[in-house]
Coordinates of C-alpha atoms and ligand atoms in Angstrom, one line a residue:
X16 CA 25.8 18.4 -1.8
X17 CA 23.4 15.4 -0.9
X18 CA 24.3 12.4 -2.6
X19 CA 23.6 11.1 -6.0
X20 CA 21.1 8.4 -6.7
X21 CA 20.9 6.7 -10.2
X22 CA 18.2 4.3 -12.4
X23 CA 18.7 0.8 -12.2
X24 CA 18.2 -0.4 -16.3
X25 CA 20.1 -3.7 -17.5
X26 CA 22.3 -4.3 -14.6
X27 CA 23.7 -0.9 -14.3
X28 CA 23.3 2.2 -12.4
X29 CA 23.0 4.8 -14.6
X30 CA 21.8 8.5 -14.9
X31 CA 18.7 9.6 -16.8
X32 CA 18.7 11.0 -19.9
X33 CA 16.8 14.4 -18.6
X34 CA 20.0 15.2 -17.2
X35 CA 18.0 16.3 -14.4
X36 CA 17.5 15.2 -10.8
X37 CA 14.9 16.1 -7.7
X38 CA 15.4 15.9 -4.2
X39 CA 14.3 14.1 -1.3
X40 CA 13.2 16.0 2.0
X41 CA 13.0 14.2 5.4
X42 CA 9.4 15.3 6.5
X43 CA 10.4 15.6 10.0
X44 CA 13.3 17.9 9.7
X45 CA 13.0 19.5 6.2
X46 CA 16.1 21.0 6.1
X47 CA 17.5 17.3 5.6
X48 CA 17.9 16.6 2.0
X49 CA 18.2 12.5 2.0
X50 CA 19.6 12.7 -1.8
X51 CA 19.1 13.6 -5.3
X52 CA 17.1 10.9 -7.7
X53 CA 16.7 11.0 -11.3
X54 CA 13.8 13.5 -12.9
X55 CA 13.7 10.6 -16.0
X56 CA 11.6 10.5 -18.4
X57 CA 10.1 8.3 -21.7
X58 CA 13.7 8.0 -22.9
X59 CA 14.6 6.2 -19.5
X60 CA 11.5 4.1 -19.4
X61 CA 11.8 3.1 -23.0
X62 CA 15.5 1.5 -22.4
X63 CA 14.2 -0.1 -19.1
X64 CA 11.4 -1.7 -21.2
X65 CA 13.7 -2.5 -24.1
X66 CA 16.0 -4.2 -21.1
X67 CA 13.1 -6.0 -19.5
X68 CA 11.8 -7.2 -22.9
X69 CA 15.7 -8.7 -23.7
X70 CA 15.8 -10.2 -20.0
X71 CA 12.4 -12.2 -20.5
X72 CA 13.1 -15.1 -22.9
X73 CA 16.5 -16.0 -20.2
X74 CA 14.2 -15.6 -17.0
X75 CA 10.9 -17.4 -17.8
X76 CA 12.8 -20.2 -19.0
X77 CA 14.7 -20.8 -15.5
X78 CA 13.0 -23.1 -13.7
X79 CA 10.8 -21.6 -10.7
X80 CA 12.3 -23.4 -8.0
X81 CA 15.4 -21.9 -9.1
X82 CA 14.1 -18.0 -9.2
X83 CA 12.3 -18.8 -6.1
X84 CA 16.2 -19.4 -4.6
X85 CA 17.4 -16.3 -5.4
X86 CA 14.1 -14.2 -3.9
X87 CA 14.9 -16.6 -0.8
X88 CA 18.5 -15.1 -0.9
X89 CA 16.8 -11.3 -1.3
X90 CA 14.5 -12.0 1.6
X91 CA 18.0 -13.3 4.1
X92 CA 19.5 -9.5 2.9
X93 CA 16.4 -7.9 3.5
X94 CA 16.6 -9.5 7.1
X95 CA 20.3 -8.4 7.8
X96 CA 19.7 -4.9 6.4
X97 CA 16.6 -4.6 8.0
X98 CA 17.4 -2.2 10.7
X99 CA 19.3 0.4 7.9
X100 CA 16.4 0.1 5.6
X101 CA 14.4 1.5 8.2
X102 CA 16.1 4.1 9.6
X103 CA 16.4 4.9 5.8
X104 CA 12.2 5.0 5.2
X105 CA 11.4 6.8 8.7
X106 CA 13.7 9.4 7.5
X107 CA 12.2 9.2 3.8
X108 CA 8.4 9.3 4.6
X109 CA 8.3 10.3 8.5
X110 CA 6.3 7.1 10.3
X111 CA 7.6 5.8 13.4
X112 CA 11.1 3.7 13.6
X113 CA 8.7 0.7 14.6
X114 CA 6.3 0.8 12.2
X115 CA 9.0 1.0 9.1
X116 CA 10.5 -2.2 11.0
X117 CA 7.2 -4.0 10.3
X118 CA 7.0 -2.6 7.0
X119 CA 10.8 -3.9 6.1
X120 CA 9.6 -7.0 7.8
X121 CA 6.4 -7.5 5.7
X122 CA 8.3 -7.9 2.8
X123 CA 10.6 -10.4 4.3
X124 CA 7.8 -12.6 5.3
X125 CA 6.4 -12.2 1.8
X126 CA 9.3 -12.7 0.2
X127 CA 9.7 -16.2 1.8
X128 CA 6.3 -17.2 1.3
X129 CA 6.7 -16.4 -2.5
X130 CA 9.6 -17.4 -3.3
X131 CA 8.0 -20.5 -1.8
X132 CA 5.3 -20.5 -5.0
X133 CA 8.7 -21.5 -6.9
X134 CA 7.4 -24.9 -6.4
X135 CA 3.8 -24.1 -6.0
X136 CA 2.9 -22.9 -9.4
X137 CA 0.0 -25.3 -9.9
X138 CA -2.1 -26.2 -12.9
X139 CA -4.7 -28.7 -13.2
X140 CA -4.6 -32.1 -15.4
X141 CA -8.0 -33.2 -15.9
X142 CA -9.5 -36.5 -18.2
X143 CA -10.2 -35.0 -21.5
X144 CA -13.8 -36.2 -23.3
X145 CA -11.9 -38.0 -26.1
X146 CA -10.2 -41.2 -26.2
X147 CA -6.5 -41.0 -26.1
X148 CA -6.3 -37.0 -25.3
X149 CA -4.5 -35.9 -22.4
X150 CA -6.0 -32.3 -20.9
X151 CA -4.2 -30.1 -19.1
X152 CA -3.3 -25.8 -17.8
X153 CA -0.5 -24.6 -16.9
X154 CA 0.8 -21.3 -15.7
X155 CA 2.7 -18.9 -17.7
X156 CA 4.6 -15.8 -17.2
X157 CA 2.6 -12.7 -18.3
X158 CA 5.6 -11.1 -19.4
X159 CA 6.8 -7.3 -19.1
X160 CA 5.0 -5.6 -15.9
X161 CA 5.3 -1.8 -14.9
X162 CA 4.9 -1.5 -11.3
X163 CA 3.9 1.9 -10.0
X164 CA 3.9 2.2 -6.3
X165 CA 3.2 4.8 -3.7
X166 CA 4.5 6.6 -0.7
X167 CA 3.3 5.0 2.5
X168 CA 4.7 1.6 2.7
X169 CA 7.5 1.9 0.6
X170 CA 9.1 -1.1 0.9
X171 CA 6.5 -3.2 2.1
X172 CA 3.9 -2.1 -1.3
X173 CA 7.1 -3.1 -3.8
X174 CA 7.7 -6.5 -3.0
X175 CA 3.6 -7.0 -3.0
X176 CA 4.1 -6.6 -6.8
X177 CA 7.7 -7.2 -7.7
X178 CA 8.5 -10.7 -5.5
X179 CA 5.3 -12.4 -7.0
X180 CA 6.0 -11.2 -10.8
X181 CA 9.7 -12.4 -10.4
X182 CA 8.7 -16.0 -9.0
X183 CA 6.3 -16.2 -12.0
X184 CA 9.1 -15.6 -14.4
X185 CA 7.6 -12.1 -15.6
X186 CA 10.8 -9.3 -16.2
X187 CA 9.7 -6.1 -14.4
X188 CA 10.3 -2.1 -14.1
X189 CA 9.3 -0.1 -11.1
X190 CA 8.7 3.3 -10.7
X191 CA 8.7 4.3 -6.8
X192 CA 6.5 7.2 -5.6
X193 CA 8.6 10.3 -5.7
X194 CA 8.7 10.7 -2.0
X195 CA 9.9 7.7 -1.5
X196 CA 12.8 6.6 -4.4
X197 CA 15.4 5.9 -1.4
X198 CA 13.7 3.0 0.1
X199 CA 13.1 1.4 -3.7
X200 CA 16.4 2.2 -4.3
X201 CA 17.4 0.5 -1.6
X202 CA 15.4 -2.8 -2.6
X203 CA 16.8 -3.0 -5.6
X204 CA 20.2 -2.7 -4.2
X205 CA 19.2 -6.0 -2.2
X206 CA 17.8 -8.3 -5.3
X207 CA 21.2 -6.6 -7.3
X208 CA 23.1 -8.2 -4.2
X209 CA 21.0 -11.6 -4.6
X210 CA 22.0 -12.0 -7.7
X211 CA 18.8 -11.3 -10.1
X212 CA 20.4 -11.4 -13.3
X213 CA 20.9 -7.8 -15.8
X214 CA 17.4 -6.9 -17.1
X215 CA 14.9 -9.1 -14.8
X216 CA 14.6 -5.9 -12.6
X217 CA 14.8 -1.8 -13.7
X218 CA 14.2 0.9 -11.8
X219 CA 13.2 4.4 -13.3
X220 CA 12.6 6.9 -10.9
X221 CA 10.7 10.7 -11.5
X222 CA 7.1 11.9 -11.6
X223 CA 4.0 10.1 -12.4
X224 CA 3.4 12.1 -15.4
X225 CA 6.9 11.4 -17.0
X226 CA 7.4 8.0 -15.9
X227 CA 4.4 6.5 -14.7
X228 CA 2.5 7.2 -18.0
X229 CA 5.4 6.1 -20.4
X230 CA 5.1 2.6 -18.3
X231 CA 1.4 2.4 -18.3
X232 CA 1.1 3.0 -22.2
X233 CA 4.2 1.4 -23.8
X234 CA 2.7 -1.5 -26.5
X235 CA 5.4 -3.9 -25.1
X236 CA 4.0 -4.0 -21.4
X237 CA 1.6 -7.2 -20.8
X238 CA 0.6 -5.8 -17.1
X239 CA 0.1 -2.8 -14.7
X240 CA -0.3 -3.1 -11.5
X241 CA -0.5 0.2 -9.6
X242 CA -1.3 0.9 -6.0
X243 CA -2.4 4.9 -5.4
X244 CA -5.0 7.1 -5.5
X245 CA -8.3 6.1 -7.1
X246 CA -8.4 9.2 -9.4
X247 CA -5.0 7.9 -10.4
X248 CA -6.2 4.5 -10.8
X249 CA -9.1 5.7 -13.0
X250 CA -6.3 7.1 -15.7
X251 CA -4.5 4.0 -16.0
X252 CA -7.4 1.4 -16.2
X253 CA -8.7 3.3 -19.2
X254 CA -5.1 3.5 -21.0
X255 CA -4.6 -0.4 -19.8
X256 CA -8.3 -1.3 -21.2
X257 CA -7.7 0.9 -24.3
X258 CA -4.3 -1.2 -25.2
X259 CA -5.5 -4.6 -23.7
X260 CA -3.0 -4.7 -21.3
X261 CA -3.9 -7.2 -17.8
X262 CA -4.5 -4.5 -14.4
X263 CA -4.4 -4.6 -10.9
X264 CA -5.4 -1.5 -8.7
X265 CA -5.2 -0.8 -5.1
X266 CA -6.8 2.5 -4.2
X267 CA -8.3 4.4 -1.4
X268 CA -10.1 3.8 1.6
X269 CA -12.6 5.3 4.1
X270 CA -13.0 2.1 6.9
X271 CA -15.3 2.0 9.2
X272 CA -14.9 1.1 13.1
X273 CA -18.3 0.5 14.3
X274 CA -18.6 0.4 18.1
X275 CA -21.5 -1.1 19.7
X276 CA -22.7 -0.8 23.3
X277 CA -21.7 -4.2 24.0
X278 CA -17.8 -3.3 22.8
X279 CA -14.6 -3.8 25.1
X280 CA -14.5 0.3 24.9
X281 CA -11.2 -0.3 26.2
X282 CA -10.0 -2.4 23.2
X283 CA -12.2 0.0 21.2
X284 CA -10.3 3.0 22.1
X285 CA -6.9 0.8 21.2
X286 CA -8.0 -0.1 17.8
X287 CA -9.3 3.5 16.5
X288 CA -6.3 5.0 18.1
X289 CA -4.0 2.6 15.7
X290 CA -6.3 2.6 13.2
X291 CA -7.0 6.6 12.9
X292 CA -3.2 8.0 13.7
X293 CA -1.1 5.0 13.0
X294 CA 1.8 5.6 10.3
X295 CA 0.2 9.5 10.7
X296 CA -3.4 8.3 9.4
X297 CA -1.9 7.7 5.9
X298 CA -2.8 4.1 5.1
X299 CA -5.6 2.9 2.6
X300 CA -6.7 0.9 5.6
X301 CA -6.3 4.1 7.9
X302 CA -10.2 4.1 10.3
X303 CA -11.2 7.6 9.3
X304 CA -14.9 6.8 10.4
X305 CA -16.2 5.5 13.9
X306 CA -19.3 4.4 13.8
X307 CA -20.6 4.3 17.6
X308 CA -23.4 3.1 19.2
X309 CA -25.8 6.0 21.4
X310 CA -26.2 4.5 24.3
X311 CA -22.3 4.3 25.1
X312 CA -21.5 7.4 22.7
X313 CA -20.7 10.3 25.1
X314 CA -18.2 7.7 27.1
X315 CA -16.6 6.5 24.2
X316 CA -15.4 9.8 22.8
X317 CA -14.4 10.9 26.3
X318 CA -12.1 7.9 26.0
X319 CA -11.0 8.4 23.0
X320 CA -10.3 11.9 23.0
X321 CA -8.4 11.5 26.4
X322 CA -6.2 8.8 24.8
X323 CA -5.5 10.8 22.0
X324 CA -4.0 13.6 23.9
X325 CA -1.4 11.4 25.2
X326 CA 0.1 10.9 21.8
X327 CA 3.6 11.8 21.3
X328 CA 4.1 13.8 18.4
X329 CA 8.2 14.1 16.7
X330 CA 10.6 12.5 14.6
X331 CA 9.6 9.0 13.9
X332 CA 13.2 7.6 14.7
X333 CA 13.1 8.8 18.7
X334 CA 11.6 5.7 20.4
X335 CA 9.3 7.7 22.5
X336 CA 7.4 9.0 19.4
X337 CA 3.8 7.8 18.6
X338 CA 2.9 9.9 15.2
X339 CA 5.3 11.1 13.1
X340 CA 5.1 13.6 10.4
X341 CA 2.7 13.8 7.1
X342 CA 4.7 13.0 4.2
X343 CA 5.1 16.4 2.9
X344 CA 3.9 20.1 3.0
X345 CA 0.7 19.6 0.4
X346 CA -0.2 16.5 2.3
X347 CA -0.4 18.7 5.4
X348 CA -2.2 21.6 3.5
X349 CA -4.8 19.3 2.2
X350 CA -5.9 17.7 5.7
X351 CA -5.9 21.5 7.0
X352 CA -8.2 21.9 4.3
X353 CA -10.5 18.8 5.2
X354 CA -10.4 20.6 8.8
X355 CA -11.9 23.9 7.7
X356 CA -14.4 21.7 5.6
X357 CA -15.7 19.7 8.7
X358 CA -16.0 22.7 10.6
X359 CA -17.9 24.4 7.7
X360 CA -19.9 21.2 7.5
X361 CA -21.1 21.6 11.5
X362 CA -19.1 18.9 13.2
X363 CA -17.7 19.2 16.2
X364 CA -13.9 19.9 16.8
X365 CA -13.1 18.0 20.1
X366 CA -9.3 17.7 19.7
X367 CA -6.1 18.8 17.4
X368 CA -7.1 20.2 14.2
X369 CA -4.3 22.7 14.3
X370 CA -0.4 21.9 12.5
X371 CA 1.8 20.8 15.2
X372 CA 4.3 23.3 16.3
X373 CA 6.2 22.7 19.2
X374 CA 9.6 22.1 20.2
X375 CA 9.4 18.1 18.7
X376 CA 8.0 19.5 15.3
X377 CA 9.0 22.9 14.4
X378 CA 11.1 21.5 11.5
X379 CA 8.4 18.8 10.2
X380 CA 5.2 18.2 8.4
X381 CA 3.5 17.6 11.5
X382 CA -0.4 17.9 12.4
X383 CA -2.0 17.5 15.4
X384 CA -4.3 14.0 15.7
X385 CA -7.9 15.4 15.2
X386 CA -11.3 14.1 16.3
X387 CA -14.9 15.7 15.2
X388 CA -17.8 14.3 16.5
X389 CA -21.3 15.0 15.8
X390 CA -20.4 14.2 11.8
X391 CA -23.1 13.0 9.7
X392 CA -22.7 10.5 7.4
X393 CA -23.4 12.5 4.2
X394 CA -20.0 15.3 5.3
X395 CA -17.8 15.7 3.3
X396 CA -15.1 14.4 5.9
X397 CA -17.3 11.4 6.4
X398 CA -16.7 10.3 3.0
X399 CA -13.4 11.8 1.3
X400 CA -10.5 10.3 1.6
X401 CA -8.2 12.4 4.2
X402 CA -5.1 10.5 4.5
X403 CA -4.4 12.0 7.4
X404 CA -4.9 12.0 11.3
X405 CA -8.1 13.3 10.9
X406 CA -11.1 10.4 13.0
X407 CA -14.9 11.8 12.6
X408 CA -17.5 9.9 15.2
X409 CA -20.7 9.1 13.8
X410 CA -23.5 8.4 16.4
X411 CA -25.9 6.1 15.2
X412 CA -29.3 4.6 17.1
X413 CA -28.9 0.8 16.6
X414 CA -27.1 -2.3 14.7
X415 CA -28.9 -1.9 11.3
X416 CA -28.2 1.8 11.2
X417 CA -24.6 1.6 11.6
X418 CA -24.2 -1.3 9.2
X419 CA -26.2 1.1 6.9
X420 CA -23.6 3.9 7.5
X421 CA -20.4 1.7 7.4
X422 CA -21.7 0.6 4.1
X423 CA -22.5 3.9 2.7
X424 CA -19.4 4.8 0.8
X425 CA -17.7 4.6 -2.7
X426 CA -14.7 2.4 -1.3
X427 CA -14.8 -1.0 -0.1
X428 CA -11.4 -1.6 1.6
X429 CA -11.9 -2.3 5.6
X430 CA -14.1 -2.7 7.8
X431 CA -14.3 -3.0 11.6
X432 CA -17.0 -3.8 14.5
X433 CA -16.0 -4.2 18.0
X434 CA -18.8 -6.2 19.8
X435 CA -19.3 -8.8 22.1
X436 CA -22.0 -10.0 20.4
X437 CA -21.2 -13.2 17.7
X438 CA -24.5 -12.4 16.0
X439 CA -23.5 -8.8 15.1
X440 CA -20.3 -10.1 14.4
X441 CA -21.2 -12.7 12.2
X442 CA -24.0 -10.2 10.4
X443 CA -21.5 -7.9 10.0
X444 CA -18.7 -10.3 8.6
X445 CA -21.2 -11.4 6.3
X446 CA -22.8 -7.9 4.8
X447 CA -20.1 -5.2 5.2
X448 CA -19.0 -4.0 1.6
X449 CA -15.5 -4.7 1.9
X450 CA -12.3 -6.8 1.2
X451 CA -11.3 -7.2 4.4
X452 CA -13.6 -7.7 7.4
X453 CA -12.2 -7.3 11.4
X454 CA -13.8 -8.1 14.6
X455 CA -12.1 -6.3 17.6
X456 CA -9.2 -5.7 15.8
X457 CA -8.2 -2.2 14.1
X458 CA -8.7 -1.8 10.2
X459 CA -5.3 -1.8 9.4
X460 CA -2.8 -4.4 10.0
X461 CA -2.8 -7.5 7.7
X462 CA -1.3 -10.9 6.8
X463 CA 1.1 -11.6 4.0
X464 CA -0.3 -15.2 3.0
X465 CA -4.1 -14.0 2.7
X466 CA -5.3 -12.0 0.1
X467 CA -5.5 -8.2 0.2
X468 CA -7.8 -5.8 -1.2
X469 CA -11.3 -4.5 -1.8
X470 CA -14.1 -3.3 -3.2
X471 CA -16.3 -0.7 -4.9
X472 CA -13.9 2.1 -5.5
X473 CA -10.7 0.9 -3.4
X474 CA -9.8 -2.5 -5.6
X475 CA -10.0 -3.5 -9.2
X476 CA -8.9 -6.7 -10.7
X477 CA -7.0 -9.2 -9.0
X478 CA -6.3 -9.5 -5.0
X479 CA -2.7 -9.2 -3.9
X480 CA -0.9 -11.7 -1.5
X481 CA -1.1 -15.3 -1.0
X482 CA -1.9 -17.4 -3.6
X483 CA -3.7 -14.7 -5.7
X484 CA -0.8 -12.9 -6.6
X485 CA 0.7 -15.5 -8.2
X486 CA -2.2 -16.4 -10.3
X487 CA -2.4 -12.8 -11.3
X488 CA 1.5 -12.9 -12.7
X489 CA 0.9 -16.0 -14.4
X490 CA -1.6 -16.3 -17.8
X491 CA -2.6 -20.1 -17.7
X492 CA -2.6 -22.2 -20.8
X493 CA -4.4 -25.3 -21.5
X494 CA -2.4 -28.1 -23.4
X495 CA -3.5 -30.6 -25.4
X496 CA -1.8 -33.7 -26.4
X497 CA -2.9 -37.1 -28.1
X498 CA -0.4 -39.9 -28.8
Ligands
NDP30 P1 -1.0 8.7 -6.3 O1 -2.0 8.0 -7.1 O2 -0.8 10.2 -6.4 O3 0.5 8.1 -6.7 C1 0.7 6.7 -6.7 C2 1.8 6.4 -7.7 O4 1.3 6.7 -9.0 C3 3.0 7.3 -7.5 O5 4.2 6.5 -7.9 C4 2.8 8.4 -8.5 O6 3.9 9.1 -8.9 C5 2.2 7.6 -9.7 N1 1.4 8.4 -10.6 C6 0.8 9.6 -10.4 N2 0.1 9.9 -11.6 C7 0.3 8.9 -12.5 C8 -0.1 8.7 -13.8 N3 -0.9 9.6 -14.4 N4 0.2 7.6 -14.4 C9 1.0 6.7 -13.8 N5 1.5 6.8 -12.5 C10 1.1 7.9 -11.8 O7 -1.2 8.3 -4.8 P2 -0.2 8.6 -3.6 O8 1.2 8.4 -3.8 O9 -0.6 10.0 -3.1 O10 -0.6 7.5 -2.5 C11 -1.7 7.6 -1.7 C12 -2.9 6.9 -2.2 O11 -2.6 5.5 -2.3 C13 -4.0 6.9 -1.2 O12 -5.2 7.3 -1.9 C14 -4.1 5.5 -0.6 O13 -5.4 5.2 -0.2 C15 -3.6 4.7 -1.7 N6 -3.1 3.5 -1.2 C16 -3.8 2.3 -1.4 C17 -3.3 1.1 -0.9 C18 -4.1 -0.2 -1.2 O14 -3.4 -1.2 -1.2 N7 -5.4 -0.1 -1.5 C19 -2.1 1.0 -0.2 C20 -1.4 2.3 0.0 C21 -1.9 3.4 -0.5 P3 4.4 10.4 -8.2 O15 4.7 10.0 -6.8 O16 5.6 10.8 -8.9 O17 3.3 11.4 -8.3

């Protein structure tokens, strides 16, 4: 039998009080069952808040610089264990052996920059209109945060929210997404090896409607902060605003990769190929759209087509492998789906669009990498989110017009031009409705130390990363004081 995997609540591993568990699948072989995680529920949650809430008083009141040595300690484990806990995710959610490497690494380049903010956590002090009357903020913990995270960078997405809130003195619980509760499991292990104290940290694991909702409405959380679906970030911001609880949401995506005729078509190609199919098109920053320019159209897509049929499909963890599987079976139903749609819709099917089947994938989740072309900007597949290997091309007459398009969508996440031009590109950095802006580079692939996030419908509330996240775990309190 696969092995047992327990909650993490006060210091202690320890079995939920459902009595029942679920299983984890590898997505590229399903007949490996990785292990069996607790099905918890309110019970569970309510003792991890209880521990949280008895943690706090002990935790905000070491001094920063001192919690910012143990998440120091937690990012040196993270870096010895790093090659384990990424064989662990590619098994656990199917991308490629070298793209759970950079996700592992992420966090261990965030983790040392926040434990940095240990001695960063600045206020102001400013002169005060009276006579006598020193003025001054200073930041606070929040207090108890639930963090709800999802599938598809399940390490990396964690210590976003967890490394920041524990530098700020906040006590936290985490609920992982349930396809991925091996490689939370496996972070927790780490800080538990660091030394966090009982309490400062709980994991809970199960479904979003039996954990995640007990964490989002219990009166003793001060903060949410969630990272999923925007339908699923639409629940909890009501229940958050309804009990006055602080929020952060990260949501969806549907970036843009505008190429105009004066592009590197080469480069181009490069950065919609990582873009589109990297970690199997499932990334809030995934470039679902290209946006190209007429006069180099028909070339463009030759290229790009041709490129993608050199793409390895198999399991993530053999080094020849370029996409690895979806995550699971419904993922892989629902971009089928999206395919039937765009071919309903009238675009044009140049490549994949079909499951994968061959010897490499018989076992797995696995879909071909698809291109339409000829996709107007009103389809359906031009402005759902996919979340899969799914690219539509979008030919458009001029500049204007595909600034138009790009920005014609209810997310704001990414955006992407590839020109040689630095008046386009400096137009474009300046008008495209989203977070995060990229010249000749792909939409995905981001720094640790600047802030993420977006607009519209793909962001609410406070950035993550860099300085923003820790003025998002902190409340700041302005102190008066006369002699
Ligand atoms: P979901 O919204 O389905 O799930 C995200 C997390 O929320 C999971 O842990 C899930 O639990 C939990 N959850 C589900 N329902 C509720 C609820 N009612 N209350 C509280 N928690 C709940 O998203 P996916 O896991 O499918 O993740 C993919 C989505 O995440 C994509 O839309 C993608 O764009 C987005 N994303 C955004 C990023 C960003 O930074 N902007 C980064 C990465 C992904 P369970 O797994 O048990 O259902």
């Amino acid at each position: 039998m696969a092995k047992l995997f327990k909650n993490y609540i006060n210091g202690k591993w320890k079995a939920s009080a459902s009595g029942g568990t679920f299983e984890n699948v590898n997505p590229a072989n399903q007949s490996e069952v990785l292990g069996r995680f607790q099905k918890s529920n309110k019970k569970d949650v309510n003792e991890a808040i209880a521990a949280a809430e008895e943690a706090l008083p002990q935790w905000r009141a070491t001094p920063a610089p001192k919690r910012g040595e143990i998440l120091f300690k937690v990012a040196e484990l993270l870096l010895q264990q790093k090659e384990s806990l990424a064989q662990d995710m590619t098994r656990e959610m199917g991308k490629i052996i070298s793209e759970t490497r950079g996700d592992v690494q992420e966090a261990i380049d965030l983790t040392y920059y926040t434990a940095g903010e240990g001695r960063r956590l600045l206020g102001e002090t400013v002169p005060s209109e009276l006579k006598n009357k020193f003025c001054m903020s200073v930041r606070m913990p929040v207090g108890i945060v639930s963090a709800i995270t999802p599938w598809n960078f399940p390490i990396a997405i964690p210590s976003w929210k967890l490394v920041p809130a524990l530098v700020c003195g906040n006590t936290v619980v985490i609920k992982p997404a349930t396809d991925t509760p091996l490689s939370v499991v496996n972070f927790v292990k780490v800080c538990e090896q660091a030394g966090l104290p009982p309490g400062v940290l709980n994991l809970v694991t199960g479904s979003g409607s039996d954990v995640g909702t007990p964490m989002t409405e219990h009166e003793k959380v001060n903060l949410v902060s969630f990272t999923g679906s925007t339908d699923t970030g639409a629940v909890i911001a009501s229940s958050c605003a309804r009990n006055m609880k602080q929020y952060s949401l990260e949501m969806g995506g549907k970036n843009a990769i505008i190429v105009m005729d004066d592009a590197d078509l080469e480069l181009a190609v490069e950065g919609v190929i990582f873009g589109a199919f990297g970690t199997t098109g499932q990334r809030c920053t995934a470039c679902s759209r290209v946006i190209v320019h007429k006069k180099i159209a028909k070339k463009f897509t030759e290229m790009l087509v041709a490129r993608t049929k050199t793409l390895k499909l198999g399991d993530g963890l053999k080094p020849k492998t370029d996409v690895g599987p979806l995550v699971n079976e419904s993922q892989r139903t629902k971009v089928d789906n999206y395919v039937q749609i765009g071919t309903n819709e009238g675009a044009k099917l140049l490549t994949g669009g079909k499951y994968a089947t061959g010897k490499d994938c018989k076992n797995g989740s696995f879909y071909q990498p698809t291109i339409f072309a000829d996709v107007a900007p009103k389809m359906r597949i031009a402005q759902e989110e996919i979340f899969g290997p799914v690219a539509s091309v979008i030919r458009v007459k001029d500049y204007d017009e595909a600034l138009a398009v790009a920005n014609d969508t209810e997310f704001g996440l990414s955006s992407g031009i590839c020109t040689t031009s630095l008046k386009y590109a400096s137009h474009f950095k300046a008008n495209a409705e989203a977070g995060m802006v990229m010249v000749n580079l792909p939409t995905a692939g981001v720094d640790y130390h600047v802030p993420f996030g977006g607009r519209k419908g793909s962001s609410y509330g406070s950035r993550e990363q860099g300085r923003y996240a820790a003025e998002f775990y902190t409340t700041v309190k302005t102190a008066y004081t006369a002699p």
